[in-house]
Structure formats: C-alpha cells, structure tokens
Short mmCIF file of C-alpha atoms and ligand atoms in Angstrom, two decimals:
data_model
loop_
_atom_site.label_atom_id
_atom_site.label_comp_id
_atom_site.label_asym_id
_atom_site.label_seq_id
_atom_site.Cartn_x
_atom_site.Cartn_y
_atom_site.Cartn_z
CA MET A 1450 19.53 -21.47 19.13
CA SER A 1451 19.23 -21.58 15.34
CA ARG A 1452 16.09 -22.01 13.36
CA ILE A 1453 16.73 -23.21 9.85
CA LYS A 1454 14.45 -25.18 7.60
CA LYS A 1455 15.36 -27.47 4.74
CA LEU A 1456 12.96 -26.72 1.88
CA THR A 1457 14.42 -29.05 -0.77
CA ASP A 1458 17.57 -31.20 -0.93
CA ASP A 1459 19.71 -28.08 -1.05
CA ILE A 1460 17.54 -25.00 -0.49
CA TYR A 1461 17.33 -23.78 3.10
CA PHE A 1462 15.32 -21.11 4.88
CA VAL A 1463 17.66 -19.04 7.06
CA GLY A 1464 15.36 -16.11 7.90
CA VAL A 1465 14.24 -14.75 11.26
CA ASN A 1466 11.06 -13.73 13.05
CA ASP A 1467 10.64 -10.21 14.42
CA ARG A 1468 8.13 -10.07 17.26
CA HIS A 1469 9.66 -6.90 18.73
CA THR A 1470 9.14 -4.11 16.23
CA HIS A 1471 5.89 -2.23 16.80
CA LEU A 1472 5.80 -0.24 13.57
CA PHE A 1473 7.01 -1.40 10.15
CA GLU A 1474 8.63 1.52 8.29
CA ASN A 1475 7.95 3.34 11.58
CA MET A 1476 4.27 3.63 10.63
CA ILE A 1477 2.47 0.35 10.13
CA PRO A 1478 1.54 -1.72 13.19
CA LEU A 1479 2.80 -5.29 13.47
CA PRO A 1480 0.40 -6.86 15.97
CA TYR A 1481 1.46 -10.37 14.96
CA GLY A 1482 5.09 -9.59 14.10
CA ILE A 1483 6.79 -10.13 10.76
CA SER A 1484 9.43 -12.46 9.32
CA TYR A 1485 12.45 -11.41 7.29
CA ASN A 1486 13.06 -14.38 5.01
CA ALA A 1487 16.38 -15.29 3.46
CA TYR A 1488 17.47 -18.49 1.74
CA ILE A 1489 20.62 -20.44 0.96
CA ILE A 1490 21.21 -22.76 -1.98
CA THR A 1491 24.08 -25.18 -1.41
CA ASP A 1492 25.55 -26.59 -4.63
CA GLU A 1493 29.06 -26.65 -6.12
CA LYS A 1494 28.79 -22.94 -5.36
CA THR A 1495 26.74 -21.57 -2.47
CA ALA A 1496 24.37 -18.63 -2.73
CA LEU A 1497 22.56 -16.62 -0.08
CA ILE A 1498 19.46 -14.87 -1.33
CA ASP A 1499 18.75 -11.61 0.53
CA THR A 1500 19.64 -10.74 4.12
CA VAL A 1501 17.61 -9.55 7.12
CA GLU A 1502 17.01 -6.40 9.15
CA ILE A 1503 20.23 -5.54 10.98
CA SER A 1504 18.85 -5.99 14.54
CA PHE A 1505 18.42 -9.69 13.78
CA SER A 1506 21.80 -10.29 12.18
CA GLU A 1507 23.22 -12.37 15.02
CA GLN A 1508 20.55 -15.07 14.67
CA PHE A 1509 20.80 -14.78 10.90
CA ILE A 1510 24.56 -15.35 10.81
CA GLU A 1511 24.18 -18.35 13.12
CA ASN A 1512 21.63 -19.82 10.72
CA ILE A 1513 23.93 -19.28 7.75
CA LEU A 1514 26.97 -20.83 9.42
CA LEU A 1515 24.92 -23.83 10.43
CA VAL A 1516 23.78 -24.46 6.85
CA LEU A 1517 27.19 -23.82 5.28
CA ASN A 1518 28.83 -26.18 7.77
CA GLY A 1519 32.32 -24.92 6.94
CA LYS A 1520 31.76 -24.26 3.21
CA PRO A 1521 32.51 -20.77 1.89
CA LEU A 1522 29.71 -18.42 0.83
CA ASP A 1523 30.28 -17.71 -2.86
CA TYR A 1524 27.39 -15.41 -3.75
CA LEU A 1525 24.99 -13.00 -2.07
CA ILE A 1526 22.07 -12.29 -4.38
CA VAL A 1527 20.33 -9.03 -3.54
CA ASN A 1528 16.78 -9.04 -4.86
CA HIS A 1529 15.70 -5.92 -2.96
CA MET A 1530 17.50 -3.10 -1.17
CA GLU A 1531 14.93 -1.91 1.38
CA PRO A 1532 16.75 -2.17 4.73
CA ASP A 1533 14.51 -4.95 6.09
CA HIS A 1534 16.31 -7.14 3.51
CA SER A 1535 19.58 -5.37 2.82
CA GLY A 1536 20.36 -4.44 6.44
CA SER A 1537 22.91 -7.22 6.99
CA ILE A 1538 24.83 -6.90 3.69
CA LYS A 1539 27.77 -5.16 5.31
CA MET A 1540 27.91 -7.77 8.05
CA ILE A 1541 27.88 -10.58 5.45
CA GLN A 1542 30.75 -8.97 3.59
CA ARG A 1543 32.74 -8.67 6.83
CA ILE A 1544 32.24 -12.34 7.68
CA PHE A 1545 32.64 -13.61 4.11
CA PRO A 1546 35.08 -11.11 2.55
CA LYS A 1547 35.33 -13.04 -0.72
CA VAL A 1548 31.57 -13.21 -1.32
CA GLN A 1549 30.47 -11.84 -4.69
CA ILE A 1550 27.44 -9.59 -4.41
CA ILE A 1551 24.97 -9.98 -7.25
CA GLY A 1552 22.49 -7.33 -8.28
CA ASN A 1553 21.46 -5.18 -11.22
CA SER A 1554 22.94 -1.77 -11.96
CA LYS A 1555 20.45 0.00 -9.68
CA THR A 1556 21.14 -2.45 -6.83
CA ILE A 1557 24.85 -1.88 -7.08
CA GLY A 1558 24.38 1.91 -6.95
CA MET A 1559 22.20 1.54 -3.85
CA ILE A 1560 24.71 -0.76 -2.10
CA ASP A 1561 27.28 1.99 -2.57
CA GLY A 1562 24.78 4.66 -1.46
CA PHE A 1563 23.60 2.86 1.68
CA PHE A 1564 26.78 1.06 2.75
CA GLY A 1565 29.67 2.55 0.79
CA LEU A 1566 30.51 -0.90 -0.61
CA THR A 1567 31.87 -1.17 -4.15
CA GLU A 1568 34.15 -4.23 -4.12
CA ASN A 1569 33.17 -7.70 -5.39
CA MET A 1570 29.99 -6.55 -7.12
CA TYR A 1571 28.68 -8.58 -10.07
CA GLU A 1572 26.06 -6.91 -12.24
CA VAL A 1573 23.30 -8.95 -13.86
CA LYS A 1574 20.77 -7.95 -16.48
CA ASP A 1575 17.24 -9.14 -17.13
CA GLY A 1576 17.28 -12.80 -18.18
CA ASP A 1577 20.91 -13.48 -17.19
CA ILE A 1578 21.66 -16.91 -15.76
CA LEU A 1579 24.07 -17.79 -12.97
CA SER A 1580 25.12 -21.42 -12.61
CA LEU A 1581 25.76 -22.79 -9.13
CA GLY A 1582 26.44 -26.28 -10.54
CA LYS A 1583 23.19 -28.22 -10.59
CA HIS A 1584 21.09 -25.10 -9.96
CA GLN A 1585 20.70 -22.52 -12.68
CA LEU A 1586 19.47 -19.16 -11.42
CA GLN A 1587 17.72 -16.81 -13.81
CA PHE A 1588 17.19 -13.16 -12.93
CA TYR A 1589 13.99 -11.30 -13.70
CA LEU A 1590 14.12 -7.52 -13.30
CA THR A 1591 10.81 -6.43 -11.78
CA PRO A 1592 11.22 -2.71 -11.09
CA MET A 1593 8.87 -1.04 -8.57
CA VAL A 1594 7.78 -4.27 -6.93
CA HIS A 1595 8.55 -2.51 -4.61
CA TRP A 1596 11.61 -0.28 -5.36
CA PRO A 1597 13.28 0.52 -8.71
CA GLU A 1598 16.05 -2.08 -8.25
CA THR A 1599 13.70 -4.92 -7.32
CA MET A 1600 14.38 -8.19 -9.09
CA MET A 1601 13.40 -11.82 -8.66
CA THR A 1602 15.58 -14.92 -8.86
CA TYR A 1603 14.21 -18.09 -10.40
CA ASP A 1604 15.86 -21.45 -9.83
CA THR A 1605 15.09 -23.30 -13.04
CA THR A 1606 16.21 -26.59 -11.48
CA THR A 1607 13.57 -26.72 -8.74
CA CYS A 1608 11.12 -24.18 -10.25
CA THR A 1609 11.51 -22.02 -7.15
CA LEU A 1610 10.91 -18.29 -7.37
CA PHE A 1611 12.67 -16.06 -4.87
CA SER A 1612 10.24 -13.21 -5.23
CA GLY A 1613 11.35 -10.42 -2.88
CA ASP A 1614 8.42 -8.53 -1.33
CA ALA A 1615 5.99 -9.95 -3.90
CA PHE A 1616 3.59 -12.53 -2.42
CA GLY A 1617 4.81 -11.62 1.07
CA SER A 1618 2.72 -10.94 4.13
CA PHE A 1619 2.91 -9.45 7.58
CA ARG A 1620 2.75 -11.89 10.52
CA ALA A 1621 5.70 -13.84 11.86
CA LEU A 1622 6.01 -17.53 11.11
CA ASP A 1623 4.30 -19.43 13.90
CA GLY A 1624 6.41 -22.57 14.09
CA GLY A 1625 6.34 -23.58 10.41
CA VAL A 1626 7.83 -22.00 7.32
CA LEU A 1627 5.93 -23.73 4.51
CA ASP A 1628 2.28 -22.83 3.96
CA SER A 1629 1.44 -26.51 4.49
CA GLU A 1630 2.70 -26.19 8.08
CA LEU A 1631 0.81 -22.99 8.91
CA ASN A 1632 -2.77 -21.86 9.32
CA THR A 1633 -2.87 -19.91 6.06
CA GLU A 1634 -6.25 -18.37 6.97
CA LEU A 1635 -4.28 -16.14 9.35
CA TYR A 1636 -2.04 -14.87 6.55
CA TRP A 1637 -4.33 -13.90 3.66
CA ASP A 1638 -5.54 -10.63 5.18
CA GLU A 1639 -2.03 -9.85 6.39
CA MET A 1640 -0.86 -10.37 2.79
CA ARG A 1641 -3.51 -7.91 1.61
CA ARG A 1642 -2.50 -5.44 4.33
CA TYR A 1643 1.13 -5.76 3.25
CA TYR A 1644 0.20 -5.22 -0.39
CA ALA A 1645 -2.17 -2.30 0.26
CA ASN A 1646 0.30 -0.42 2.42
CA ILE A 1647 3.69 -1.29 0.94
CA VAL A 1648 3.22 -2.19 -2.73
CA GLY A 1649 -0.25 -0.72 -3.35
CA LYS A 1650 0.95 2.28 -5.37
CA TYR A 1651 2.57 0.02 -7.93
CA GLY A 1652 -0.31 -1.89 -9.49
CA VAL A 1653 0.96 -1.39 -13.05
CA PRO A 1654 4.54 -2.61 -12.33
CA VAL A 1655 3.09 -5.59 -10.43
CA GLN A 1656 0.97 -6.46 -13.46
CA LYS A 1657 4.06 -6.20 -15.71
CA ALA A 1658 5.96 -8.52 -13.36
CA LEU A 1659 3.11 -11.03 -13.30
CA GLN A 1660 3.02 -11.03 -17.10
CA LYS A 1661 6.78 -11.55 -17.24
CA LEU A 1662 6.48 -14.53 -14.88
CA SER A 1663 3.34 -15.94 -16.44
CA GLY A 1664 5.06 -18.61 -18.56
CA ILE A 1665 7.24 -20.12 -15.87
CA ASP A 1666 6.54 -23.24 -13.85
CA LEU A 1667 6.15 -22.34 -10.17
CA GLN A 1668 6.57 -25.15 -7.65
CA MET A 1669 7.64 -22.97 -4.74
CA ILE A 1670 7.50 -19.22 -4.04
CA CYS A 1671 9.99 -17.95 -1.49
CA SER A 1672 9.03 -14.41 -0.58
CA THR A 1673 10.94 -12.18 1.83
CA HIS A 1674 8.02 -12.09 4.30
CA GLY A 1675 5.58 -14.70 5.51
CA PRO A 1676 5.04 -18.30 4.44
CA VAL A 1677 6.93 -20.12 1.70
CA TRP A 1678 4.18 -21.00 -0.76
CA THR A 1679 3.93 -24.52 -2.17
CA ASP A 1680 0.33 -25.65 -1.67
CA ASN A 1681 -1.38 -22.29 -2.28
CA ILE A 1682 0.57 -20.89 -5.22
CA ALA A 1683 -2.47 -20.36 -7.46
CA ASP A 1684 -4.38 -18.55 -4.69
CA THR A 1685 -1.37 -16.41 -3.84
CA VAL A 1686 -0.82 -15.33 -7.44
CA ALA A 1687 -4.58 -14.75 -7.87
CA ILE A 1688 -4.68 -12.40 -4.87
CA TYR A 1689 -1.75 -10.41 -6.24
CA ASN A 1690 -3.29 -10.29 -9.69
CA LYS A 1691 -6.61 -9.05 -8.32
CA LEU A 1692 -5.13 -6.45 -5.99
CA SER A 1693 -2.82 -5.05 -8.64
CA LYS A 1694 -5.72 -4.70 -11.09
CA TYR A 1695 -7.69 -2.91 -8.35
CA GLU A 1696 -10.39 -5.55 -8.66
CA ALA A 1697 -12.43 -6.15 -5.55
CA ASP A 1698 -15.11 -8.29 -3.93
CA ARG A 1699 -18.72 -7.32 -3.42
CA GLY A 1700 -18.82 -5.31 -0.23
CA VAL A 1701 -18.65 -1.77 1.12
CA VAL A 1702 -16.21 0.03 3.39
CA ILE A 1703 -17.69 2.96 5.28
CA ALA A 1704 -14.90 5.14 6.67
CA TYR A 1705 -15.88 8.21 8.62
CA GLY A 1706 -14.60 10.89 10.96
CA SER A 1707 -16.88 12.32 13.61
CA MET A 1708 -16.33 14.91 16.33
CA TYR A 1709 -19.61 14.84 18.24
CA GLY A 1710 -21.26 11.70 16.87
CA ASN A 1711 -23.58 13.16 14.21
CA THR A 1712 -21.61 11.87 11.20
CA GLU A 1713 -21.13 8.62 13.08
CA LYS A 1714 -24.89 8.16 13.47
CA MET A 1715 -25.23 8.63 9.71
CA ALA A 1716 -22.57 5.93 9.16
CA GLU A 1717 -24.36 3.47 11.45
CA LEU A 1718 -27.72 4.07 9.81
CA PHE A 1719 -26.21 3.83 6.35
CA ALA A 1720 -24.55 0.52 7.22
CA SER A 1721 -27.84 -0.94 8.42
CA TYR A 1722 -29.59 0.11 5.19
CA LEU A 1723 -26.83 -1.57 3.16
CA VAL A 1724 -27.45 -4.82 5.01
CA ASP A 1725 -31.22 -4.42 4.50
CA TYR A 1726 -30.58 -4.12 0.77
CA GLY A 1727 -28.60 -7.38 0.80
CA MET A 1728 -25.04 -6.10 0.67
CA PRO A 1729 -22.55 -8.69 1.98
CA ASN A 1730 -19.34 -7.57 3.68
CA VAL A 1731 -20.21 -4.20 5.19
CA LEU A 1732 -17.23 -2.84 7.14
CA VAL A 1733 -17.43 0.35 9.21
CA HIS A 1734 -14.27 2.20 10.26
CA ASN A 1735 -14.11 5.15 12.64
CA LEU A 1736 -11.00 6.87 11.27
CA SER A 1737 -10.15 8.26 14.71
CA LYS A 1738 -9.80 4.71 15.97
CA SER A 1739 -9.21 2.16 13.19
CA ASP A 1740 -5.65 1.77 12.10
CA PRO A 1741 -5.16 3.30 8.61
CA SER A 1742 -3.32 0.18 7.42
CA GLU A 1743 -6.44 -1.90 8.06
CA VAL A 1744 -8.72 0.66 6.45
CA LEU A 1745 -6.53 0.62 3.33
CA ARG A 1746 -6.49 -3.17 3.28
CA ASP A 1747 -10.29 -3.26 3.35
CA ILE A 1748 -10.59 -0.58 0.67
CA PHE A 1749 -8.36 -2.72 -1.58
CA LYS A 1750 -10.56 -5.69 -0.77
CA TYR A 1751 -14.05 -4.31 -1.45
CA LYS A 1752 -15.71 -2.60 -4.37
CA GLY A 1753 -17.76 0.05 -2.54
CA LEU A 1754 -16.29 2.97 -0.63
CA VAL A 1755 -18.33 5.49 1.31
CA LEU A 1756 -16.67 8.33 3.16
CA GLY A 1757 -18.26 10.46 5.86
CA SER A 1758 -16.83 13.69 7.20
CA PRO A 1759 -17.95 16.69 9.19
CA THR A 1760 -16.90 20.10 7.97
CA TYR A 1761 -13.98 21.19 10.12
CA SER A 1762 -12.70 24.76 9.76
CA ASN A 1763 -14.32 24.80 6.33
CA GLU A 1764 -12.28 21.71 5.36
CA LEU A 1765 -12.56 17.95 5.72
CA TYR A 1766 -12.08 16.42 9.14
CA PRO A 1767 -8.29 15.90 9.42
CA LYS A 1768 -8.48 12.10 9.84
CA VAL A 1769 -10.53 11.90 6.63
CA ASN A 1770 -8.00 14.08 4.84
CA GLU A 1771 -5.21 11.71 5.89
CA LEU A 1772 -7.07 8.80 4.33
CA LEU A 1773 -7.67 10.72 1.08
CA ALA A 1774 -3.92 11.35 0.78
CA LYS A 1775 -3.25 7.61 1.09
CA LEU A 1776 -5.91 6.74 -1.50
CA LYS A 1777 -4.51 9.33 -3.91
CA THR A 1778 -0.95 8.05 -3.49
CA ARG A 1779 -2.11 4.56 -4.36
CA ALA A 1780 -4.29 5.78 -7.26
CA ILE A 1781 -7.05 3.39 -6.21
CA LYS A 1782 -9.20 2.63 -9.23
CA ASN A 1783 -12.57 1.05 -10.02
CA ARG A 1784 -14.49 1.92 -6.89
CA VAL A 1785 -18.18 2.73 -6.48
CA PHE A 1786 -18.23 5.81 -4.31
CA GLY A 1787 -20.65 7.60 -2.02
CA CYS A 1788 -20.32 10.28 0.63
CA PHE A 1789 -22.09 12.07 3.43
CA GLY A 1790 -21.24 14.52 6.18
CA SER A 1791 -22.49 17.04 8.68
CA PHE A 1792 -21.87 20.66 9.62
CA THR A 1793 -23.03 23.25 12.14
CA TRP A 1794 -23.05 26.62 10.37
CA ALA A 1795 -21.54 26.13 6.86
CA GLY A 1796 -21.07 22.82 5.08
CA ASN A 1797 -18.16 22.11 2.78
CA SER A 1798 -17.02 18.54 3.51
CA VAL A 1799 -19.50 16.78 1.21
CA ASN A 1800 -18.59 19.01 -1.73
CA MET A 1801 -14.94 18.24 -1.13
CA LEU A 1802 -15.62 14.50 -0.96
CA LYS A 1803 -17.64 14.65 -4.17
CA GLU A 1804 -14.78 16.48 -5.90
CA PHE A 1805 -12.36 13.84 -4.64
CA GLY A 1806 -14.50 10.98 -5.98
CA ALA A 1807 -14.69 12.70 -9.38
CA GLU A 1808 -10.93 13.34 -9.41
CA MET A 1809 -10.29 9.63 -8.71
CA GLN A 1810 -12.64 8.81 -11.62
CA TRP A 1811 -14.71 6.54 -9.43
CA ASP A 1812 -18.30 5.59 -10.21
CA CYS A 1813 -19.91 8.20 -7.97
CA CYS A 1814 -23.44 8.00 -6.56
CA GLN A 1815 -25.80 10.85 -7.41
CA VAL A 1816 -27.19 10.91 -3.88
CA SER A 1817 -25.11 12.51 -1.14
CA ILE A 1818 -26.17 13.88 2.23
CA ASP A 1819 -24.90 17.08 3.80
CA GLN A 1820 -26.62 17.17 7.17
CA LYS A 1821 -27.06 20.31 9.30
CA MET A 1822 -26.20 19.53 12.93
CA ALA A 1823 -28.12 16.48 14.19
CA GLY A 1824 -30.29 16.32 11.06
CA THR A 1825 -33.97 15.67 10.50
CA LYS A 1826 -36.09 12.64 9.71
CA ASN A 1827 -35.77 13.52 6.01
CA ASN A 1828 -32.13 12.58 6.26
CA ASN A 1829 -33.10 8.96 6.92
CA THR A 1830 -34.82 8.86 3.55
CA GLU A 1831 -31.75 10.29 1.84
CA ILE A 1832 -29.42 7.89 3.61
CA GLU A 1833 -31.60 4.99 2.52
CA ALA A 1834 -31.58 6.36 -1.04
CA LEU A 1835 -27.78 6.45 -1.03
CA ALA A 1836 -27.67 2.84 0.23
CA LYS A 1837 -30.07 1.77 -2.51
CA GLU A 1838 -28.13 3.54 -5.25
CA LEU A 1839 -24.78 2.15 -4.07
CA CYS A 1840 -26.13 -1.42 -3.89
CA SER A 1841 -27.58 -1.14 -7.33
CA LYS A 1842 -24.30 0.19 -8.81
CA ILE A 1843 -22.29 -2.61 -7.16
CA ARG A 1844 -24.70 -5.19 -8.54
CA GLU A 1845 -24.37 -3.85 -12.11
FE1 LIG B 715 10.14 -5.99 2.71
FE2 LIG B 715 10.24 -3.43 0.32
O1 LIG B 715 10.77 -4.46 1.80
#
C-alpha cells in the first residue's frame, strides 16, 4: 500500500514513516517515531530528491514507481549523505541504472566511500542551476548543516526549498504531510530536540546557511524529517534562527544527579524558590532518569541552567559528567549558570561545576552551595540566595 502526497501540480512527497526504530543514531529515543522524507518533481525531466533509510526501501520504491507511472527517473539529487537519507541510493541506481546522481564534490566522494559508486555522477557547485523543463533547481551549499557535504535545493519555479535536515523534526507524520494537516503543537518540541541533539554543535554554520537563504522567497519548506512547512514557515525559520544563536526563553533547567537523595532535596528546594521569585518555566531533570536528549532540548530552550552533583570518588557524579560532555561538544553559549552539590567526607563536585561554567564563559552566579551530607538549615538560606541571584541575572 503506497502513501504518496501531491504537494503541488508536480511535486510529490514519496517518503516513509518509521515507527519501529527505538534509537536514532543508536542513541536518541524515538517515542513517536520519525519520518524519512523524499520528494519527486515530475517535469520534462524527473528528479528524486534524497532517499530513505534502507530498511524502508521497499515502500519507498513503490511510492516512486507510483508517481513516475512508467516515466524514467532522470536525476537523483543528494542533499545529505547521512544514511537515514542516503541509505537507498544503491537500490535506486539498481532500479534506475541510467539515473544521474547529483551532488557536490564532497557528496560524490562520500557516495564512493559508502557505496563504492562512481558512475553517472554529476557535480554541482554553489549557485549552479539544473533545469528540469519548467522547474529550475538552484543548489545552495550549506556545509555542516549537518555534515560537510550538506546542501539545499531550491526550486525557483514554486519557491520550494528542499532543506535536508534543516527545519526537520522527530515524530512520524500522523496521517498528513503538510503542516496544515497536522497538529503542529506536537512537532515544535520534537524539532528542538532534533536540533539540540543532531545539529546543535553547528550553530555558526546554521547561521551562515540562514544568511545565505535570507533573500529567497519561501513558499514551501520540504525537510527530510517531519512536516512539510507551508503555513508556519516564519515560525520554523525563527526557531532555527534562535536555536543557532543560542538564544533562549526565560526559564531555568535544573539538572542533577543524586545517589542518596541529598542533592535531589537541594534541587527540589531550589526549584520552589525559583517559582517563589517569579521564574516561569522551571524544569527539573533527574539525570539518572530523564533522557539526555530531552535535557539537551530544554537546555537549548531556556536561559538558566543549574547543575547539581554529589562528589563521587572525588569527581562529578558520572551522569552529570555525561551531560557536561554533551554541553561542551555543542559549545552552548549565553547561559546564566548556577551550581550546587553535596559530599560526605571531601567535596569537589561544586568546584568542578564552577570551573566548567567559567570554561563555557557563562554568566555564573556568585552563590554556590557545597553541602556536607544532609546539610543544615543554613543551606536553605544559601539555596534561596542562589535562586534570587539567578532570577535577577535572568531578568537583566
Ligand atoms: Fe537526518 Fe543528518 O540526517
């Protein structure tokens, strides 16, 4: 049973839903699935834009054959080589041996590296135009959004941008394909989670890409994951712009590790003081339970970050250390930072957190709390002082 969708007179969605895979890149949970989007333009020449993850190639090929309805496939445009999009390239070449594969020099090297394919490659450079007849496709090289070979394809005829991973989201397509057919409220946070976990390291390249695209008329954005955007283009671009500039909303993420519950009690008390001081959007994550992909999403979303850790073998609690590595990889900027922790015989975690905040060049609170065992009533005063300082810095 095929599931294609006509987007314009001659642009079709031929992608697939994946509701089977548990972990994207073998790490990131997919509780609501994911879609691998691909598109066909039928004109004097036909072009397929991107493919899908190999496990879904049977459905994908059925979709393509249905749209082509006996026509040949002239071009396969490869915007991105990560295997969730390039996985079916070899299969496409087997079924359509005359298809010309279009990519930039890096793409072509990767197609050889991943699949050993070198025949029928056509290299394009930034700004090159390919005519399909009525449709003129212009290529924009957008390296590191999300890999070095990443590019976008713009159909100047319909003002449609085939954007690769950019503007994509986790969550399979529930019935519709266009944003106007879907409950978009379910996708915004999954878009942020996708960005934070997959593209989040590449804020500067994303900004360069957005600047490159800033002059073009966008009527439709066809990403490789999630809804096709027509009604929410401005919001979609604004979210990407904000995330890639590391700008965030007023709110605080408290992420802590706790072995015996002492650091956890500090986190709970701290959260309640934040609310007392009028902070909206207070989110508390126990790092032994919350999924790291959601913690990262929330850290990208909110301005304040407070980390709590016990001292563990004279180091940070391992779950806290794992989070720090992810934050460092993504070079998260512009955060207001606070920290606290607890220890039994010798404290070191708070010093290490303070050093981390300084290394990240965050706006660090003066107050920090290093609590011995279960603490004393004085700690409440210090925790309140940290909440007050953090709120005041976020207000500034
Ligand atoms: Fe959806 Fe970078 O792949």
